[in-house]
XYZ file of C-alpha atoms in Angstrom:
778
model
C -62.590 -42.618 -50.546
C -64.396 -45.566 -52.128
C -67.583 -46.852 -50.510
C -65.847 -50.248 -50.134
C -62.697 -48.782 -48.611
C -61.519 -49.737 -45.151
C -61.798 -46.734 -42.803
C -58.590 -45.171 -41.559
C -57.881 -45.326 -37.809
C -59.085 -41.740 -37.274
C -62.251 -42.475 -39.215
C -62.804 -45.730 -37.309
C -62.825 -43.827 -34.008
C -65.541 -41.516 -35.315
C -67.617 -44.439 -36.603
C -67.803 -45.770 -33.028
C -70.089 -42.851 -32.176
C -73.420 -43.873 -30.616
C -74.601 -40.560 -29.191
C -73.718 -37.227 -27.625
C -72.158 -34.038 -28.934
C -69.379 -34.574 -31.474
C -67.249 -32.080 -33.436
C -65.125 -33.225 -36.370
C -62.557 -30.872 -37.874
C -61.467 -32.294 -41.226
C -58.462 -31.087 -43.237
C -58.877 -30.731 -47.018
C -59.172 -34.101 -48.739
C -59.663 -36.085 -45.513
C -62.851 -37.794 -46.709
C -65.287 -36.061 -44.355
C -68.292 -36.720 -46.589
C -67.457 -40.428 -46.649
C -67.173 -40.491 -42.850
C -70.433 -38.614 -42.368
C -72.264 -40.893 -44.798
C -70.807 -44.026 -43.166
C -71.786 -42.739 -39.724
C -75.306 -41.968 -40.984
C -75.523 -45.529 -42.333
C -74.630 -46.970 -38.911
C -77.218 -44.797 -37.168
C -79.927 -45.581 -39.720
C -79.325 -49.274 -39.137
C -79.561 -48.740 -35.389
C -82.825 -46.774 -35.660
C -84.271 -49.497 -37.862
C -84.372 -51.771 -34.815
C -86.668 -49.386 -32.937
C -90.414 -49.866 -32.875
C -91.047 -46.091 -32.993
C -90.335 -44.649 -36.465
C -87.457 -42.170 -36.443
C -85.028 -40.617 -38.906
C -81.417 -39.539 -38.961
C -81.470 -35.875 -39.966
C -78.567 -34.791 -42.173
C -78.227 -31.049 -42.749
C -76.182 -29.534 -45.576
C -75.827 -25.997 -46.932
C -76.595 -26.324 -50.663
C -79.044 -28.297 -52.779
C -76.158 -29.800 -54.759
C -74.527 -31.058 -51.548
C -77.839 -32.494 -50.347
C -78.369 -34.391 -53.618
C -74.799 -35.693 -53.568
C -75.177 -36.893 -49.994
C -78.442 -38.701 -50.760
C -76.811 -40.577 -53.640
C -73.837 -41.552 -51.517
C -76.054 -42.691 -48.653
C -78.250 -44.847 -50.875
C -75.140 -46.478 -52.341
C -73.747 -47.271 -48.872
C -77.055 -48.694 -47.641
C -77.278 -50.884 -50.715
C -73.651 -52.022 -50.399
C -74.198 -53.002 -46.756
C -77.561 -54.613 -47.596
C -79.364 -52.498 -45.012
C -83.097 -52.683 -45.592
C -85.298 -50.098 -43.907
C -89.077 -50.081 -43.789
C -89.271 -46.268 -43.943
C -86.797 -43.793 -45.399
C -84.874 -43.843 -42.105
C -83.162 -40.578 -42.915
C -83.842 -37.081 -44.182
C -81.253 -34.962 -46.023
C -82.156 -31.275 -46.121
C -80.613 -27.889 -46.560
C -81.130 -25.616 -43.580
C -83.722 -23.613 -45.487
C -85.472 -26.797 -46.566
C -85.521 -28.037 -42.977
C -86.986 -24.754 -41.728
C -89.640 -24.948 -44.442
C -90.538 -28.508 -43.369
C -91.019 -27.293 -39.787
C -93.212 -24.368 -40.776
C -95.344 -26.445 -43.148
C -96.398 -28.587 -40.188
C -97.491 -25.706 -37.956
C -97.715 -22.446 -39.964
C -100.381 -21.017 -37.670
C -97.858 -20.872 -34.824
C -96.187 -17.920 -36.548
C -99.223 -16.405 -38.237
C -98.681 -17.924 -41.666
C -101.400 -19.329 -43.913
C -101.233 -23.040 -44.682
C -100.386 -22.252 -48.314
C -97.673 -19.666 -47.614
C -95.179 -19.074 -50.419
C -91.391 -19.014 -50.246
C -89.659 -16.526 -52.541
C -86.190 -17.514 -53.690
C -83.193 -15.194 -53.617
C -83.921 -13.922 -57.116
C -87.479 -12.834 -56.377
C -86.534 -11.527 -52.945
C -83.805 -9.404 -54.532
C -86.187 -7.943 -57.077
C -88.795 -7.158 -54.455
C -86.252 -5.565 -52.121
C -84.895 -3.469 -55.009
C -88.376 -2.190 -55.858
C -88.863 -1.109 -52.258
C -85.421 0.494 -52.133
C -85.921 2.501 -55.333
C -89.157 4.011 -54.056
C -87.352 4.957 -50.838
C -84.337 6.300 -52.742
C -86.472 8.631 -54.852
C -87.467 10.479 -51.665
C -84.112 10.320 -49.857
C -81.335 10.519 -52.469
C -80.450 14.164 -51.825
C -80.164 13.660 -48.066
C -77.985 10.547 -48.446
C -75.644 12.235 -50.923
C -75.282 15.272 -48.674
C -74.617 13.220 -45.544
C -72.213 10.565 -46.829
C -70.454 11.549 -50.045
C -67.283 13.569 -50.554
C -68.099 16.525 -52.903
C -64.577 16.655 -54.370
C -64.528 12.923 -55.080
C -68.002 13.151 -56.616
C -66.872 15.949 -58.953
C -63.783 14.002 -60.013
C -65.895 10.930 -60.729
C -68.348 13.024 -62.775
C -65.465 14.150 -64.997
C -64.371 10.536 -65.411
C -67.920 9.432 -66.250
C -68.153 12.121 -68.931
C -64.796 11.177 -70.427
C -65.508 7.427 -70.661
C -68.512 6.325 -72.641
C -70.932 4.253 -70.604
C -69.460 4.906 -67.162
C -72.226 5.321 -64.589
C -72.538 8.661 -62.868
C -71.277 8.814 -59.269
C -74.884 9.228 -58.132
C -75.678 5.878 -59.744
C -72.668 4.250 -58.059
C -73.793 5.558 -54.669
C -77.335 4.338 -55.289
C -76.128 0.828 -56.112
C -73.837 0.753 -53.105
C -76.583 1.765 -50.693
C -78.872 -0.879 -52.141
C -76.229 -3.428 -51.169
C -75.750 -1.838 -47.736
C -79.418 -2.330 -46.929
C -79.459 -5.893 -48.301
C -76.624 -6.834 -45.952
C -78.318 -5.057 -43.045
C -81.667 -6.818 -43.515
C -79.998 -10.234 -43.732
C -78.117 -9.579 -40.493
C -81.232 -8.270 -38.726
C -83.088 -11.451 -39.626
C -80.164 -13.569 -38.429
C -80.493 -11.735 -35.117
C -84.156 -12.862 -35.081
C -85.296 -9.238 -35.289
C -88.536 -8.332 -37.016
C -89.071 -4.696 -38.121
C -91.052 -3.813 -35.000
C -88.358 -5.200 -32.706
C -85.654 -3.351 -34.614
C -87.566 -0.072 -34.484
C -88.041 -0.442 -30.720
C -84.331 -1.156 -30.245
C -83.403 1.960 -32.224
C -85.842 4.083 -30.202
C -84.298 2.796 -26.971
C -80.681 3.215 -28.075
C -80.372 6.715 -26.633
C -78.273 8.072 -29.511
C -78.617 8.514 -33.249
C -77.848 5.595 -35.565
C -78.752 7.056 -38.972
C -77.685 4.181 -41.251
C -79.561 1.670 -39.113
C -82.597 3.971 -39.040
C -82.670 4.186 -42.844
C -82.194 0.434 -43.203
C -84.962 -0.171 -40.667
C -87.353 1.849 -42.791
C -86.570 -0.238 -45.886
C -86.759 -3.468 -43.857
C -90.261 -2.562 -42.693
C -91.425 -1.771 -46.225
C -89.866 -4.955 -47.578
C -91.567 -7.131 -44.964
C -94.921 -5.511 -45.696
C -94.408 -6.312 -49.381
C -93.664 -9.955 -48.508
C -96.675 -10.216 -46.214
C -98.980 -8.726 -48.840
C -97.988 -11.672 -51.035
C -98.430 -14.193 -48.238
C -94.746 -15.037 -48.618
C -91.500 -15.411 -46.699
C -87.894 -15.298 -47.910
C -85.125 -17.766 -47.043
C -83.936 -15.744 -44.049
C -87.488 -15.663 -42.681
C -87.723 -19.443 -42.785
C -85.109 -20.045 -40.088
C -86.259 -17.101 -37.977
C -89.896 -18.169 -37.994
C -89.072 -21.857 -37.596
C -87.296 -21.016 -34.339
C -90.301 -18.959 -33.224
C -92.566 -21.944 -33.912
C -90.307 -24.356 -32.016
C -90.104 -22.073 -28.991
C -93.823 -21.299 -29.038
C -94.941 -24.935 -28.736
C -92.726 -27.181 -26.535
C -94.858 -30.224 -27.412
C -94.250 -29.657 -31.117
C -90.503 -29.326 -30.481
C -90.451 -32.511 -28.417
C -92.243 -34.402 -31.184
C -89.621 -33.316 -33.713
C -86.798 -34.240 -31.344
C -88.216 -37.777 -31.171
C -88.578 -37.900 -34.949
C -84.929 -36.862 -35.416
C -82.974 -38.390 -32.530
C -79.655 -37.862 -34.389
C -78.623 -34.712 -36.251
C -75.560 -34.699 -38.515
C -74.450 -31.289 -39.809
C -72.072 -30.970 -42.757
C -70.002 -27.854 -43.630
C -70.601 -26.549 -40.123
C -67.983 -23.816 -40.577
C -70.630 -21.965 -42.637
C -73.262 -21.965 -39.893
C -74.884 -18.724 -38.747
C -76.208 -17.738 -35.329
C -79.794 -18.425 -36.370
C -79.030 -21.783 -37.976
C -76.968 -22.939 -35.018
C -79.791 -21.981 -32.666
C -82.334 -23.973 -34.695
C -80.188 -27.132 -34.694
C -79.425 -26.730 -30.995
C -83.159 -26.657 -30.278
C -83.890 -29.676 -32.454
C -81.047 -31.729 -30.968
C -82.008 -30.807 -27.424
C -78.274 -30.503 -26.803
C -77.910 -34.299 -27.033
C -77.101 -36.177 -30.246
C -75.567 -33.605 -32.578
C -72.567 -34.203 -34.858
C -70.962 -31.184 -36.531
C -68.425 -31.668 -39.331
C -66.425 -28.960 -41.028
C -63.126 -27.186 -41.476
C -62.808 -23.695 -39.983
C -59.945 -23.058 -42.402
C -62.332 -23.410 -45.343
C -64.818 -20.778 -44.150
C -64.591 -18.586 -47.242
C -68.094 -17.081 -47.481
C -68.158 -14.979 -44.344
C -67.646 -11.324 -45.292
C -71.022 -9.526 -45.232
C -72.888 -12.791 -44.853
C -74.316 -14.344 -41.710
C -71.871 -17.290 -41.816
C -69.179 -17.340 -39.128
C -66.617 -20.110 -38.389
C -66.476 -18.890 -34.781
C -69.598 -20.903 -33.998
C -67.931 -24.194 -34.934
C -64.686 -23.227 -33.169
C -66.568 -22.422 -29.959
C -68.559 -25.663 -30.208
C -65.322 -27.655 -30.500
C -63.998 -26.074 -27.295
C -67.018 -26.931 -25.126
C -66.101 -29.499 -22.427
C -69.138 -31.679 -23.126
C -68.209 -31.979 -26.828
C -66.003 -34.845 -28.035
C -63.654 -33.267 -30.582
C -61.942 -35.282 -33.316
C -59.652 -34.278 -36.149
C -59.398 -35.969 -39.516
C -55.834 -34.965 -40.339
C -54.863 -37.606 -42.931
C -55.542 -36.929 -46.606
C -54.520 -38.744 -49.756
C -55.309 -35.940 -52.165
C -51.922 -34.281 -52.594
C -48.235 -35.056 -52.683
C -46.595 -34.625 -49.267
C -44.608 -31.617 -50.497
C -47.828 -29.718 -51.253
C -49.263 -30.544 -47.846
C -45.993 -29.363 -46.306
C -46.342 -26.048 -48.111
C -49.947 -25.653 -46.879
C -48.854 -26.558 -43.342
C -46.004 -24.036 -43.527
C -48.473 -21.398 -44.667
C -50.867 -22.164 -41.789
C -47.977 -22.109 -39.298
C -46.708 -18.801 -40.657
C -50.165 -17.206 -40.414
C -50.689 -18.560 -36.897
C -47.262 -17.651 -35.485
C -45.515 -15.096 -37.671
C -48.004 -13.009 -39.614
C -46.814 -9.400 -39.200
C -50.388 -8.327 -38.425
C -51.086 -9.960 -35.072
C -54.817 -9.414 -35.555
C -54.725 -11.954 -38.410
C -53.006 -14.770 -36.530
C -56.380 -16.322 -35.670
C -57.457 -16.479 -39.319
C -56.482 -20.159 -39.520
C -56.774 -22.994 -37.037
C -53.430 -24.767 -37.173
C -54.008 -28.462 -37.807
C -51.302 -30.317 -39.648
C -52.309 -32.124 -42.818
C -50.703 -35.549 -42.842
C -50.253 -38.056 -45.694
C -52.077 -41.368 -45.435
C -50.437 -44.565 -44.236
C -48.823 -47.016 -46.589
C -51.399 -49.375 -48.066
C -54.236 -46.843 -47.925
C -56.464 -47.179 -51.015
C -56.005 -43.449 -51.734
C -52.233 -43.132 -51.712
C -50.675 -39.680 -51.920
C -49.003 -38.852 -55.222
C -45.223 -39.107 -54.970
C -43.199 -36.326 -56.566
C -44.470 -32.759 -56.675
C -43.496 -29.612 -58.552
C -43.842 -26.357 -56.623
C -43.011 -23.056 -58.283
C -43.368 -19.726 -56.487
C -42.927 -16.745 -58.792
C -41.955 -13.807 -56.602
C -40.573 -10.751 -58.404
C -41.069 -7.516 -56.460
C -39.834 -4.123 -57.566
C -40.772 -1.924 -60.505
C -38.279 -3.415 -62.958
C -39.199 -7.040 -62.293
C -42.904 -6.486 -61.645
C -45.223 -8.814 -63.528
C -47.959 -6.887 -65.282
C -51.551 -8.036 -65.395
C -51.184 -9.131 -69.033
C -47.736 -10.548 -68.331
C -49.103 -12.932 -65.720
C -51.684 -14.282 -68.163
C -49.050 -14.677 -70.887
C -46.731 -16.638 -68.559
C -49.478 -19.021 -67.502
C -50.708 -19.603 -71.054
C -47.142 -20.203 -72.284
C -46.612 -22.697 -69.459
C -49.804 -24.547 -70.378
C -48.868 -24.706 -74.057
C -45.722 -26.574 -73.077
C -47.341 -28.763 -70.392
C -50.656 -29.911 -71.902
C -49.321 -31.976 -74.852
C -47.198 -34.088 -72.490
C -50.011 -34.649 -69.943
C -53.217 -35.547 -71.860
C -54.479 -37.708 -68.964
C -54.000 -35.052 -66.270
C -56.281 -32.328 -64.990
C -55.253 -28.698 -64.592
C -56.810 -25.504 -63.268
C -56.204 -21.770 -63.244
C -57.599 -20.286 -60.028
C -58.352 -16.564 -59.945
C -59.374 -14.258 -57.082
C -62.261 -12.597 -58.963
C -64.574 -13.581 -61.797
C -63.517 -10.711 -64.065
C -59.935 -11.991 -64.031
C -61.173 -15.447 -64.991
C -62.891 -14.032 -68.066
C -59.588 -12.593 -69.246
C -57.903 -15.976 -68.828
C -60.676 -17.650 -70.830
C -60.181 -15.130 -73.630
C -56.420 -15.801 -73.631
C -56.903 -19.585 -73.687
C -59.381 -19.227 -76.520
C -56.941 -17.084 -78.507
C -54.200 -19.656 -77.904
C -56.589 -22.432 -79.032
C -56.134 -24.338 -75.772
C -59.053 -26.514 -74.569
C -60.786 -25.183 -71.473
C -63.913 -25.249 -69.350
C -64.951 -22.744 -66.752
C -66.475 -22.325 -63.336
C -67.300 -18.635 -63.419
C -70.449 -16.598 -62.814
C -71.327 -16.783 -66.514
C -70.578 -19.232 -69.290
C -68.732 -18.762 -72.562
C -72.031 -18.993 -74.473
C -73.599 -16.290 -72.320
C -70.574 -14.016 -72.634
C -70.473 -14.491 -76.410
C -74.084 -13.328 -76.723
C -73.397 -10.436 -74.343
C -70.310 -9.436 -76.329
C -72.226 -9.375 -79.603
C -75.168 -7.369 -78.262
C -72.807 -5.018 -76.437
C -70.863 -4.334 -79.647
C -74.024 -3.379 -81.526
C -75.342 -1.159 -78.729
C -71.945 0.521 -78.259
C -71.795 1.324 -81.981
C -75.356 2.652 -82.039
C -74.578 4.836 -79.026
C -71.788 6.626 -80.963
C -71.800 5.648 -84.651
C -69.096 8.073 -85.821
C -66.099 6.646 -87.618
C -63.576 8.965 -85.971
C -64.393 9.020 -82.291
C -62.085 10.500 -79.654
C -63.241 7.876 -77.162
C -60.803 4.947 -77.128
C -63.563 2.465 -76.321
C -65.802 3.389 -79.261
C -66.962 0.524 -81.495
C -66.626 1.213 -85.213
C -68.901 -0.206 -87.873
C -66.248 -2.430 -89.450
C -65.593 -3.882 -85.970
C -69.287 -4.730 -85.620
C -69.106 -6.557 -88.932
C -65.965 -8.518 -88.023
C -66.934 -9.368 -84.431
C -70.699 -9.778 -84.700
C -72.030 -10.193 -88.223
C -69.256 -12.283 -89.814
C -69.209 -15.104 -87.207
C -72.982 -15.498 -87.487
C -73.130 -15.487 -91.307
C -70.313 -16.197 -93.760
C -67.942 -17.074 -90.961
C -70.382 -19.481 -89.320
C -68.933 -22.993 -89.239
C -65.995 -21.917 -91.405
C -62.567 -23.110 -90.321
C -60.292 -20.150 -89.573
C -57.775 -19.893 -92.342
C -56.088 -17.591 -94.800
C -59.038 -17.435 -97.214
C -61.646 -16.775 -94.517
C -59.496 -14.124 -92.899
C -58.901 -12.438 -96.268
C -62.634 -12.263 -97.050
C -63.366 -10.806 -93.615
C -60.529 -8.324 -94.046
C -61.750 -7.297 -97.507
C -65.259 -6.632 -96.161
C -63.950 -4.537 -93.282
C -61.656 -2.667 -95.682
C -64.590 -1.726 -97.907
C -66.634 -0.445 -94.934
C -63.627 1.501 -93.687
C -63.037 3.070 -97.095
C -66.015 5.393 -96.623
C -65.072 8.614 -94.912
C -68.377 8.707 -93.060
C -70.593 5.865 -91.804
C -73.561 7.137 -93.810
C -71.545 6.726 -96.985
C -71.831 2.970 -96.525
C -75.303 2.812 -94.987
C -77.207 5.343 -97.160
C -75.517 5.344 -100.556
C -78.154 7.507 -102.269
C -77.623 10.304 -99.740
C -73.873 9.901 -99.561
C -73.439 10.045 -103.360
C -75.372 13.329 -103.554
C -73.556 14.920 -100.630
C -69.981 13.806 -101.121
C -69.753 12.311 -104.570
C -68.677 8.929 -103.186
C -69.258 6.153 -105.670
C -71.014 3.534 -103.552
C -72.216 1.508 -106.526
C -68.771 1.396 -108.118
C -67.122 0.110 -104.939
C -69.710 -2.608 -104.478
C -69.569 -3.437 -108.173
C -65.867 -4.142 -107.935
C -66.393 -6.391 -104.921
C -69.346 -8.185 -106.537
C -67.257 -9.010 -109.562
C -64.621 -10.513 -107.293
C -66.864 -12.105 -104.607
C -70.630 -11.838 -105.189
C -71.500 -13.692 -101.984
C -69.470 -11.297 -99.838
C -70.943 -8.224 -101.564
C -74.455 -9.540 -100.936
C -73.622 -10.184 -97.305
C -72.369 -6.613 -96.882
C -75.563 -5.207 -98.351
C -77.630 -7.322 -95.958
C -75.478 -6.088 -93.068
C -76.046 -2.452 -94.077
C -79.801 -3.070 -94.309
C -79.913 -4.440 -90.760
C -77.787 -1.607 -89.340
C -80.172 0.931 -90.922
C -83.057 -0.964 -89.356
C -81.393 -0.808 -85.917
C -80.670 2.910 -86.235
C -84.283 3.649 -87.163
C -85.305 1.714 -84.021
C -83.314 3.976 -81.670
C -86.575 5.702 -80.736
C -87.757 2.475 -79.050
C -87.252 1.705 -75.343
C -83.947 -0.074 -74.809
C -85.485 -3.490 -74.108
C -87.473 -3.406 -77.359
C -84.370 -2.296 -79.247
C -82.407 -5.239 -77.811
C -85.195 -7.675 -78.729
C -85.155 -6.384 -82.314
C -81.363 -6.745 -82.582
C -81.575 -10.146 -80.885
C -84.081 -11.459 -83.439
C -82.031 -10.088 -86.339
C -78.787 -11.647 -85.134
C -79.703 -15.020 -83.685
C -81.658 -18.059 -84.773
C -80.544 -20.594 -82.158
C -83.246 -20.953 -79.426
C -80.659 -20.773 -76.634
C -79.225 -17.490 -77.972
C -82.705 -16.054 -78.443
C -83.609 -16.973 -74.868
C -80.495 -15.219 -73.595
C -81.422 -12.119 -75.560
C -84.827 -12.049 -73.878
C -83.112 -12.232 -70.490
C -80.785 -9.368 -71.374
C -83.713 -7.279 -72.594
C -85.555 -7.907 -69.327
C -82.483 -6.880 -67.362
C -82.132 -3.612 -69.281
C -85.851 -2.910 -68.882
C -85.460 -3.157 -65.110
C -82.261 -1.097 -65.269
C -84.099 1.627 -67.189
C -86.731 1.722 -64.449
C -84.088 1.952 -61.745
C -81.931 4.568 -63.494
C -84.111 6.925 -65.580
C -81.086 9.026 -66.587
C -79.400 6.103 -68.391
C -78.889 6.430 -72.131
C -77.585 3.966 -74.705
C -73.884 4.218 -73.679
C -74.785 3.280 -70.097
C -76.972 0.366 -71.220
C -74.158 -0.921 -73.439
C -71.778 -0.653 -70.485
C -74.202 -2.684 -68.345
C -73.975 -5.567 -70.814
C -70.183 -5.302 -70.796
C -70.095 -5.484 -66.977
C -72.217 -8.609 -67.101
C -69.797 -10.089 -69.626
C -66.759 -9.514 -67.426
C -68.516 -10.552 -64.215
C -68.275 -7.074 -62.676
C -72.039 -7.321 -62.241
C -74.089 -10.454 -61.577
C -77.374 -11.475 -63.117
C -79.592 -14.140 -61.608
C -80.039 -17.042 -63.981
C -76.664 -16.478 -65.685
C -74.561 -18.497 -63.257
C -72.663 -21.520 -64.483
C -74.141 -24.920 -63.785
C -71.321 -26.279 -61.708
C -73.227 -28.651 -59.410
C -71.528 -32.038 -59.503
C -68.722 -30.712 -61.670
C -65.752 -33.020 -62.266
C -62.604 -31.752 -64.050
C -61.902 -33.170 -67.503
C -58.433 -34.521 -68.308
C -56.592 -32.556 -70.957
C -58.726 -29.423 -70.517
C -57.910 -26.329 -68.467
C -60.461 -25.427 -65.809
C -60.745 -21.699 -65.125
C -62.364 -21.100 -61.746
C -62.544 -18.571 -58.982
C -60.897 -19.702 -55.773
C -64.347 -19.737 -54.172
C -65.729 -22.115 -56.813
C -62.702 -24.397 -56.461
C -63.640 -25.488 -52.953
C -64.308 -29.234 -52.829
C -62.480 -29.861 -56.106
C -58.964 -31.028 -56.988
C -56.668 -31.073 -60.014
C -53.299 -32.619 -60.809
C -51.813 -29.201 -61.588
C -53.000 -25.843 -60.238
C -51.985 -22.284 -61.049
C -52.920 -19.927 -58.205
C -52.871 -16.437 -59.717
C -53.206 -12.801 -58.707
C -51.512 -13.191 -55.322
C -51.106 -9.490 -54.594
C -51.950 -7.271 -51.652
C -55.062 -6.191 -53.532
C -56.541 -9.694 -53.686
C -55.177 -10.807 -50.303
C -54.634 -7.708 -48.119
C -52.634 -8.015 -44.904
C -53.548 -4.812 -43.018
C -50.494 -3.022 -44.384
C -50.440 0.686 -45.131
C -50.643 0.343 -48.924
C -53.370 -2.330 -48.955
C -56.700 -1.545 -50.613
C -60.147 -2.836 -49.681
C -62.977 -3.402 -52.106
C -65.774 -1.863 -50.040
C -63.963 1.323 -49.040
C -65.105 3.675 -51.770
C -63.361 7.032 -52.361
C -66.776 8.598 -53.012
C -67.657 8.457 -49.305
C -66.438 10.800 -46.598
C -63.466 9.291 -44.793
C -63.545 6.295 -47.185
C -65.870 4.577 -44.736
C -67.033 1.018 -45.379
C -70.719 1.827 -44.991
C -71.768 -1.829 -45.007
C -69.601 -2.433 -41.956
C -70.768 0.804 -40.333
C -74.438 -0.125 -40.844
C -73.936 -3.555 -39.247
C -72.082 -1.940 -36.335
C -75.023 0.405 -35.801
C -77.334 -2.612 -35.711
C -75.210 -4.196 -32.979
C -75.145 -0.890 -31.103
C -78.952 -0.782 -31.179
C -78.985 -4.286 -29.703
C -76.405 -3.165 -27.119
C -73.990 -5.878 -28.175
C -71.263 -3.237 -28.308
C -70.918 0.532 -28.554
C -70.583 2.488 -31.779
C -67.753 4.764 -32.887
C -67.628 6.080 -36.450
C -64.879 4.341 -38.433
C -64.156 1.570 -35.942
C -66.283 -0.915 -37.875
C -64.460 -0.046 -41.106
C -61.137 -0.996 -39.526
C -62.622 -4.155 -37.989
C -64.025 -5.218 -41.361
C -60.558 -4.897 -42.853
C -59.464 -7.590 -40.424
C -62.452 -9.814 -41.210
C -61.913 -9.480 -44.964
C -58.168 -10.134 -44.677
C -58.834 -13.217 -42.541
C -61.241 -14.640 -45.095
C -58.774 -14.017 -47.917
C -56.065 -15.921 -46.047
C -58.470 -18.859 -45.712
C -59.290 -18.538 -49.413
C -55.597 -18.833 -50.245
C -55.362 -21.909 -47.989
C -58.210 -23.503 -49.968
C -56.439 -22.690 -53.245
C -53.157 -24.218 -52.071
C -54.858 -27.480 -51.139
C -56.534 -28.040 -54.531
C -53.346 -29.342 -56.209
C -52.442 -33.028 -56.275
C -48.961 -32.916 -57.845
C -48.044 -29.516 -59.290
C -48.583 -26.104 -57.721
C -47.591 -22.771 -59.277
C -48.110 -19.514 -57.363
C -47.887 -16.177 -59.191
C -48.804 -12.528 -58.672
C -49.322 -9.458 -60.844
C -49.020 -5.741 -60.188
C -52.586 -4.961 -61.266
C -53.863 -2.740 -64.044
C -51.294 -0.262 -65.305
C -52.254 3.334 -64.602
C -55.187 2.512 -62.360
C -54.829 3.361 -58.672
C -51.350 2.255 -57.617
C -49.398 -0.878 -58.412
C -50.164 -3.938 -56.313
C -47.326 -5.764 -54.597
C -46.847 -9.472 -53.842
C -48.611 -10.354 -50.621
C -46.310 -10.965 -47.681
C -47.488 -14.581 -47.325
C -46.163 -15.279 -50.825
C -42.764 -13.944 -49.809
C -42.795 -16.112 -46.661
C -43.550 -19.239 -48.719
C -40.915 -18.223 -51.261
C -38.237 -17.966 -48.557
C -39.266 -21.263 -46.952
C -39.269 -23.053 -50.299
C -35.874 -21.572 -51.228
C -34.411 -22.673 -47.899
C -35.646 -26.238 -48.424
C -34.216 -26.285 -51.947
C -30.850 -25.179 -50.535
C -30.968 -27.970 -47.940
C -31.712 -30.583 -50.619
C -28.863 -29.236 -52.779
């Protein structure tokens, strides 16, 4: 909503607020940020009349949101000509707020005045160092206690048959590293330090082995932080609360400084964060704004929409709903409302009927400055059964074909493809690129990063197995390295794709492929003696026809020989050499240094890795199967571009909108519904009983704290419910991104891997409802 817009009646009621506890549940597109900023403006003006300096404290959950809110607030203050002698407000993330508190009184919690805060990247590296030292001493015991020997043997065979696949021992090691990360985060959210956790485990009266192991790593990790005089983000909130509770006078002073607290995105609050804001507000002037249906970052994090839901139900809290939204056509809101009603009342798994809070999204009144679009196109592609099943590639082809027809007629419109996981988004980007359709992406890595990763991966994969005839289907051959890596960076650089360019590239690859063995091309003097191949004659013929191409091939062979001689180097030095030989652009060179650093750390973590495994690591980064700090897309403040396709994960799409949206991959794999054939990402076949060990570890933590008892396997089943609930909310977010056109589609998954996925039951429910409405209109 525009800063000059007239508030809607529901918004006007909220802007009458002068104090007390207030909860605002806002449907997608209801203008909650506008309302919160307008309310902050009113309160800032009111505080400006006081003689005692005070600030309105606005709390958000990301730096990007904080910066956006500051800009909006400044614009509103300027528009209303509100002059304030002091800032009058403070906009902070929760971690930033906790840091502000500790900087004032660090001695209250035993911190030095110059204490350091390590970000998530550094904290992750430090925790991994601690874990690896622990793992070296405990690997055998963990494998014996938790893994299934038969599954481990089967996975070993698979790893040997596929070049670059990690061994099952490596997979288990990585999984346990993540188990302990999740455990430590939850322990800190419970305000437990290592000593308190150890005492709780000693008093439990029964064995909690996962929690005991995690406690050991937690203690080592905290010692490592303390030796650096540092705290991590989770420590900030925990220690800030300790400081506030240790000095009532200090707390009272802060309560006077911030007489009003406004909290945005409150559905993402955690127990620790809620406790800190409750202390600072003194239970008086606290406004919480959010949408429980958009809590999509909850699984294995400390966020929980239950806190906001419970707050809304408290008798002393005034609860308001912002139910009107001008974002979408009424038909799309009707579909989202039908979905919420179906989940709430008719979901076949009763345990999932609380996943969404039913609140009807309503169109805005006539004359509203943000009028709903009129007509809408809704297409639900539901084709169950083996004969009609849409394959993984078939889904991509259908969407790309649809876009080819739609884009030319809608150059002023925005459009998005939303995917459940990052890896799927990469495949869509590749298909759009091949179809020469304009796109931009909101994925965990950018096209530039993936291009560099693809090129380095191709070279490493070839060097790992440089035979021409390789039984492994994923082997990279030398002519493929030339076509995919060398050609685009040299003769193909800046050249328009066309018949001549393609012919030259094909001729070069044909010459390389004409040698029966790789060495026949790379070492002509040896090959001629051994096999009688006439290297000079072949190149002479090409030079007579295309001297530039022949020269380029000779330079390529020289560099490949150089790389093969360098195989004795550590992998990071090998990558740096290849990086310097391939790239000249500073951005590409910088990426290569990052990749080399990653592989250096990987080599330290996994001493048994060889070149095929290192090449596979780069490929997993390319597809998004693995994440690398510093490689994320810069999506803060992103606005879709008309005429270009946005490819985004459903998570990244939150807060955004497009005229047309394709919601893809709607199967029981991406959105499970607690049915017998559903699969769950964290239930690994390598572990006995397919236990979700992250869930089991957290359950053991709660058992140590006597929150509830512990029974092996119960937490795994409970986490299925939590994951399925979050995925239903994620689908709700995806449905509400479209303004005019909404297309829902599923695919059966990868052929031959596990078992075929089926359309999720919610898709079938929407399909039936939509078909019934079409019949009524007819």
